[in-house]
Short mmCIF file of C-alpha atoms in Angstrom, two decimals:
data_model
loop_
_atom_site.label_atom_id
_atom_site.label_comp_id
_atom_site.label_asym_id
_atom_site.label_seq_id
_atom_site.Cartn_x
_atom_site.Cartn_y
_atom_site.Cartn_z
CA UNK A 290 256.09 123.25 -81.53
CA UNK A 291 256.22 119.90 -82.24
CA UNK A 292 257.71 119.12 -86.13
CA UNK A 293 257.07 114.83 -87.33
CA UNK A 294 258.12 114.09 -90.53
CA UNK A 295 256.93 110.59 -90.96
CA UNK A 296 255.51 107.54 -92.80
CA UNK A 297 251.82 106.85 -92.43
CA UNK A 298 251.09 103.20 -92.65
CA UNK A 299 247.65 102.39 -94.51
CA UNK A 300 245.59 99.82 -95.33
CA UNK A 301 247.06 98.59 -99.00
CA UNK A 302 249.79 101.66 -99.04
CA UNK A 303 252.05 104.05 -96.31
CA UNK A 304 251.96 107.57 -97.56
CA UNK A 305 254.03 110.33 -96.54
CA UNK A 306 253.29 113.13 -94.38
CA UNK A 307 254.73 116.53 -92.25
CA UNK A 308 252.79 116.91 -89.10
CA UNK A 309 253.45 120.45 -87.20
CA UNK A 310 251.52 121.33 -83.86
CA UNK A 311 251.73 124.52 -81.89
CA UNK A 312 252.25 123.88 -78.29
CA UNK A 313 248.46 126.17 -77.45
CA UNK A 314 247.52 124.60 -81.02
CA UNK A 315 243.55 124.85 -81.09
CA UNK A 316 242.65 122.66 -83.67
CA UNK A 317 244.13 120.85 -86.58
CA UNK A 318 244.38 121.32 -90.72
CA UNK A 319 244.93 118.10 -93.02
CA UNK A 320 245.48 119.48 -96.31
CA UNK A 321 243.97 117.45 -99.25
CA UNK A 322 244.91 117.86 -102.61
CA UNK A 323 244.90 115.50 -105.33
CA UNK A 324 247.80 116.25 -107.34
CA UNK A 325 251.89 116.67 -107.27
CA UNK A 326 253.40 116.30 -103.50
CA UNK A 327 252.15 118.47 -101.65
CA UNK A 328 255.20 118.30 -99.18
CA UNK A 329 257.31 119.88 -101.85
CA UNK A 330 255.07 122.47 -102.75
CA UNK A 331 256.13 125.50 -102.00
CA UNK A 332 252.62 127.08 -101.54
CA UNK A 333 251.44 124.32 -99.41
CA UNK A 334 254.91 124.86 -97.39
CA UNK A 335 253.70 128.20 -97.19
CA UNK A 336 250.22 128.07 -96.14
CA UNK A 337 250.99 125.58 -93.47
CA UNK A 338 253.70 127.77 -92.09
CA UNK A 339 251.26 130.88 -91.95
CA UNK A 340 248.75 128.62 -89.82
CA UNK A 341 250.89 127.24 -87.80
CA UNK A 342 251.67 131.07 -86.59
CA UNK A 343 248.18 131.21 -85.66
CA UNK A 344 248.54 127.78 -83.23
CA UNK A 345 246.76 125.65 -85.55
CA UNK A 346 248.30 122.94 -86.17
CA UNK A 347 248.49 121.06 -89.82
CA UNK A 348 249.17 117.85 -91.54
CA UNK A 349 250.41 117.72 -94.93
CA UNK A 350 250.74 114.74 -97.21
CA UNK A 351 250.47 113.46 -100.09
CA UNK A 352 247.15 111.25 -101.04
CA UNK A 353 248.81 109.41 -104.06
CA UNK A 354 252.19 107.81 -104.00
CA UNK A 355 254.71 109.31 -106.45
CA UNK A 356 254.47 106.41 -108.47
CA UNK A 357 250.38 106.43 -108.61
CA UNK A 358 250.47 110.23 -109.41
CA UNK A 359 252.10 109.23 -112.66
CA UNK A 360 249.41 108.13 -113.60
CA UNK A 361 246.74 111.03 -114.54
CA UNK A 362 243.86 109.34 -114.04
CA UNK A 363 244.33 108.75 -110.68
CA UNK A 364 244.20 112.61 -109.69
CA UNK A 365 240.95 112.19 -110.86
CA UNK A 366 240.10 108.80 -108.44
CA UNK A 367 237.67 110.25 -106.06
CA UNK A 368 237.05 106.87 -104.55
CA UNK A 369 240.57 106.66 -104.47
CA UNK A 370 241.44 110.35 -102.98
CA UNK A 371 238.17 109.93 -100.68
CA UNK A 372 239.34 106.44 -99.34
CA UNK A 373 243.13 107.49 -98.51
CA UNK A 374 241.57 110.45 -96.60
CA UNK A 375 239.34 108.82 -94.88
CA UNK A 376 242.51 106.55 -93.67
CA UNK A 377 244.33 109.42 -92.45
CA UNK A 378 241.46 111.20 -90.80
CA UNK A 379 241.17 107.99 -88.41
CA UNK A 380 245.11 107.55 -87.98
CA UNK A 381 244.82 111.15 -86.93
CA UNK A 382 242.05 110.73 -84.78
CA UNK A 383 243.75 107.61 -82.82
CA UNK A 384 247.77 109.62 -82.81
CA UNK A 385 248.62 110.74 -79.09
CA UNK A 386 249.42 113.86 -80.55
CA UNK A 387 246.23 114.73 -81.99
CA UNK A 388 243.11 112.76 -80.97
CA UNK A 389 241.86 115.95 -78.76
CA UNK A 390 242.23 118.17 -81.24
CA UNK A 391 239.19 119.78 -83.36
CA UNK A 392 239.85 118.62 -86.94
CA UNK A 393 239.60 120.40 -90.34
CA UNK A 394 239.62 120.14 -93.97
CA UNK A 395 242.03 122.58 -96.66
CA UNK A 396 241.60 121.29 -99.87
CA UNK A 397 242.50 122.48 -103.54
CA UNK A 398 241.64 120.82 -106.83
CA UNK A 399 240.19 117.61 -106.66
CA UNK A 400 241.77 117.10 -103.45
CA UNK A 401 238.71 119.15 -102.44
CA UNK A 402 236.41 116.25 -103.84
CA UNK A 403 237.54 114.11 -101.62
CA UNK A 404 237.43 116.61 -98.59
CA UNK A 405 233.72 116.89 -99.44
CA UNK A 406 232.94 113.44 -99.85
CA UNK A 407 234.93 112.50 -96.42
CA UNK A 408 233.64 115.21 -94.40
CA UNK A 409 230.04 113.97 -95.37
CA UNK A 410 231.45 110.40 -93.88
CA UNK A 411 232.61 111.92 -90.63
CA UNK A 412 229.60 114.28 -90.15
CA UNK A 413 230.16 116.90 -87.03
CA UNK A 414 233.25 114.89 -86.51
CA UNK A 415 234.88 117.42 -89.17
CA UNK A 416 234.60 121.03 -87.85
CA UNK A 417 235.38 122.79 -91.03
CA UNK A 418 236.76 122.63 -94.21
CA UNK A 419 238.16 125.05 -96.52
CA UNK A 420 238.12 124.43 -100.45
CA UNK A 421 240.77 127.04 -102.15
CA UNK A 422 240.38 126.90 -106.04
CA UNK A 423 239.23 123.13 -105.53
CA UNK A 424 236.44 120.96 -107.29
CA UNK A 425 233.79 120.56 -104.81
CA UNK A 426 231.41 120.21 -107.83
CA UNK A 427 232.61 116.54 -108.83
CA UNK A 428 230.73 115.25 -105.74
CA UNK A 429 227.79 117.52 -106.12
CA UNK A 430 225.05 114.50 -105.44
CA UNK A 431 227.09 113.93 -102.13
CA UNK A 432 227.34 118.27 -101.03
CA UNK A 433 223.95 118.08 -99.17
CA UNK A 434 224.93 115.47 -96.36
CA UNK A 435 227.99 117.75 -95.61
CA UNK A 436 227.10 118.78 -91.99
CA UNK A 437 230.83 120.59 -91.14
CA UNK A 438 230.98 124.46 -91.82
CA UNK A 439 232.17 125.44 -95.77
CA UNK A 440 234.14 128.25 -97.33
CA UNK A 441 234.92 128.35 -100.91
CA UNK A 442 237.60 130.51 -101.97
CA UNK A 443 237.58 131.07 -105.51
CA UNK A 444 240.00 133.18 -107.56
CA UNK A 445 238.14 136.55 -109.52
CA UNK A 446 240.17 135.99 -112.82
CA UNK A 447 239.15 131.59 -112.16
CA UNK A 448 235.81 132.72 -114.40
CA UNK A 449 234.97 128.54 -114.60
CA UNK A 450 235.84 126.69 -111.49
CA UNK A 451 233.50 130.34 -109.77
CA UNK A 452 230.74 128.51 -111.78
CA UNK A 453 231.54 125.41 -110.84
CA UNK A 454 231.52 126.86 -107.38
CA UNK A 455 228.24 128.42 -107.73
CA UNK A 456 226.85 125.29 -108.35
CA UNK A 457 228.54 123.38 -105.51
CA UNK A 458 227.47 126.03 -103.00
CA UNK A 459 224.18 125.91 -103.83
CA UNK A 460 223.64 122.25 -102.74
CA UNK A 461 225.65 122.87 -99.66
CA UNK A 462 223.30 122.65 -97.17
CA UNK A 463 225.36 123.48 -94.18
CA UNK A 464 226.85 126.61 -92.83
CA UNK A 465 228.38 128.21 -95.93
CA UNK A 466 230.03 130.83 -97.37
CA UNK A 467 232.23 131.92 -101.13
CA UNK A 468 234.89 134.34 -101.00
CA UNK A 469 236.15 135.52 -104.32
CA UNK A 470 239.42 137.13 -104.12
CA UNK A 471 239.78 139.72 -107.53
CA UNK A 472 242.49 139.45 -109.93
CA UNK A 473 243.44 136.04 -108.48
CA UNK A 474 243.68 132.62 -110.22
CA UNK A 475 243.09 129.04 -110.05
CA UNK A 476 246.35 128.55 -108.21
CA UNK A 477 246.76 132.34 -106.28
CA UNK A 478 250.09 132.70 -107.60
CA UNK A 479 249.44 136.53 -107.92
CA UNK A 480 251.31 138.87 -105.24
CA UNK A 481 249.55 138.62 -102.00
CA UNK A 482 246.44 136.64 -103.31
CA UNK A 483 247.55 133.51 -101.64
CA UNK A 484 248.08 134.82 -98.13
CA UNK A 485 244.63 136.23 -98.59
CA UNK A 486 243.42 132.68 -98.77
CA UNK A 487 245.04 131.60 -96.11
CA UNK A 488 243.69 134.60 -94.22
CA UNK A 489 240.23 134.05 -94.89
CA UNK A 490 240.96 129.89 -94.53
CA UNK A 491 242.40 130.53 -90.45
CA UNK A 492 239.36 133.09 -89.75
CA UNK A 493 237.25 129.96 -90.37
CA UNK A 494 239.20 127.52 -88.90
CA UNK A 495 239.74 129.62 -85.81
CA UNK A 496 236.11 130.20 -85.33
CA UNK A 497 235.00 126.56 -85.59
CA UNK A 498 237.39 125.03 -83.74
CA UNK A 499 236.84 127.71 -80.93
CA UNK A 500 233.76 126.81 -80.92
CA UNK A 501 234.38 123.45 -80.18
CA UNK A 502 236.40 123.98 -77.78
CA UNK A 503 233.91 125.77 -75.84
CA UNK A 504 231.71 122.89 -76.10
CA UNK A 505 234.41 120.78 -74.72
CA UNK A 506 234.83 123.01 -71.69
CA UNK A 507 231.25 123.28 -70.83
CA UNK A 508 231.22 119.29 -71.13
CA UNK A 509 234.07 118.98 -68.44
CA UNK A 510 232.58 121.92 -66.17
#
């Protein structure tokens, strides 16, 4: 497995990120969420450890400098959040490592805003993306160009983001599905509830990407 800890050069900002691929590594994961680092979290650490057993590989970052996180409002920047995303999605698409690798989407919180609103940029170019307790209502006008596959994962006890859910799913007009996982919150920080995310997130990555890369052999036949 390849391990790159490293310092991702943007257009007005570098950024930095963890890249991990799996030497049969199907497809890869950039994880988007607009908050905190998420290469110190220890549930992001975790998640991306638990995919990357399943030879996907993943990218984690962090979409706002330490010193821009400071300031709250900027978790809340969707042009912001959507813009640096964007960025990385196309440094990832050009790296040696990765440009022949299906890509997808794991967002939380308003990190999954921007996943939303980027995925509707890149069209089929994003295979799937995954929104775990996230905010893919605050782009709601923008839900019904998303062509790449959906899954919302929603916590049981999370009674108002599973509205706000509701609502986003609705104007999904892709391939779509919402999995509610009982007696779990916002953040899954309940025994077992977050591995059950990631369970349902890799079943959806895995199927996507596979399916890609079926397409890609059939191409090359």
């Amino acid at each position: 497995m390849k391990k790159i800890e490293m310092e991702i050069p943007l257009q007005s900002v570098t950024l930095k990120g963890s890249m991990a691929i799996p030497d049969q590594a199907t497809g890869i994961v950039i994880f988007s969420n607009g908050s905190g680092s998420n290469i110190s979290n220890t549930r992001i650490k975790f998640l991306a450890e638990f995919i990357q057993q399943k030879n996907i590989g993943t990218l984690v970052f962090d979409l706002l400098t330490e010193a821009e996180d400071e300031i709250y409002e900027n978790r809340y920047n969707i042009d912001l959040l959507v813009s640096r995303l964007i960025q990385i999605t196309e440094w990832l698409m050009q790296n040696k490592h990765t440009k022949e690798l299906p890509i997808g989407y794991f967002a939380s919180g308003t990190g999954a805003a921007a996943a939303m609103r980027a995925a509707a940029y890149f069209g089929k170019t994003i295979k799937a993306v995954v929104s775990r307790g996230g905010r893919p209502d605050m782009v709601i006008n923008t839900l019904n160009q998303v062509l790449s596959p959906t899954l919302l994962i929603v916590g049981g006890i999370d009674v108002p983001i599973i509205g706000m859910n509701k609502m986003a799913f609705d104007e999904l007009q892709s391939v779509k599905e919402m999995k509610i996982i009982p007696k779990a919150t916002q953040l899954f920080k309940e025994p077992g509830k977050l591995q059950e995310a990631a369970e349902l997130a890799i079943s959806w990555f895995k199927r996507y990407f596979l399916q890609q890369n079926k397409e890609a052999s059939l191409r090359y036949e």
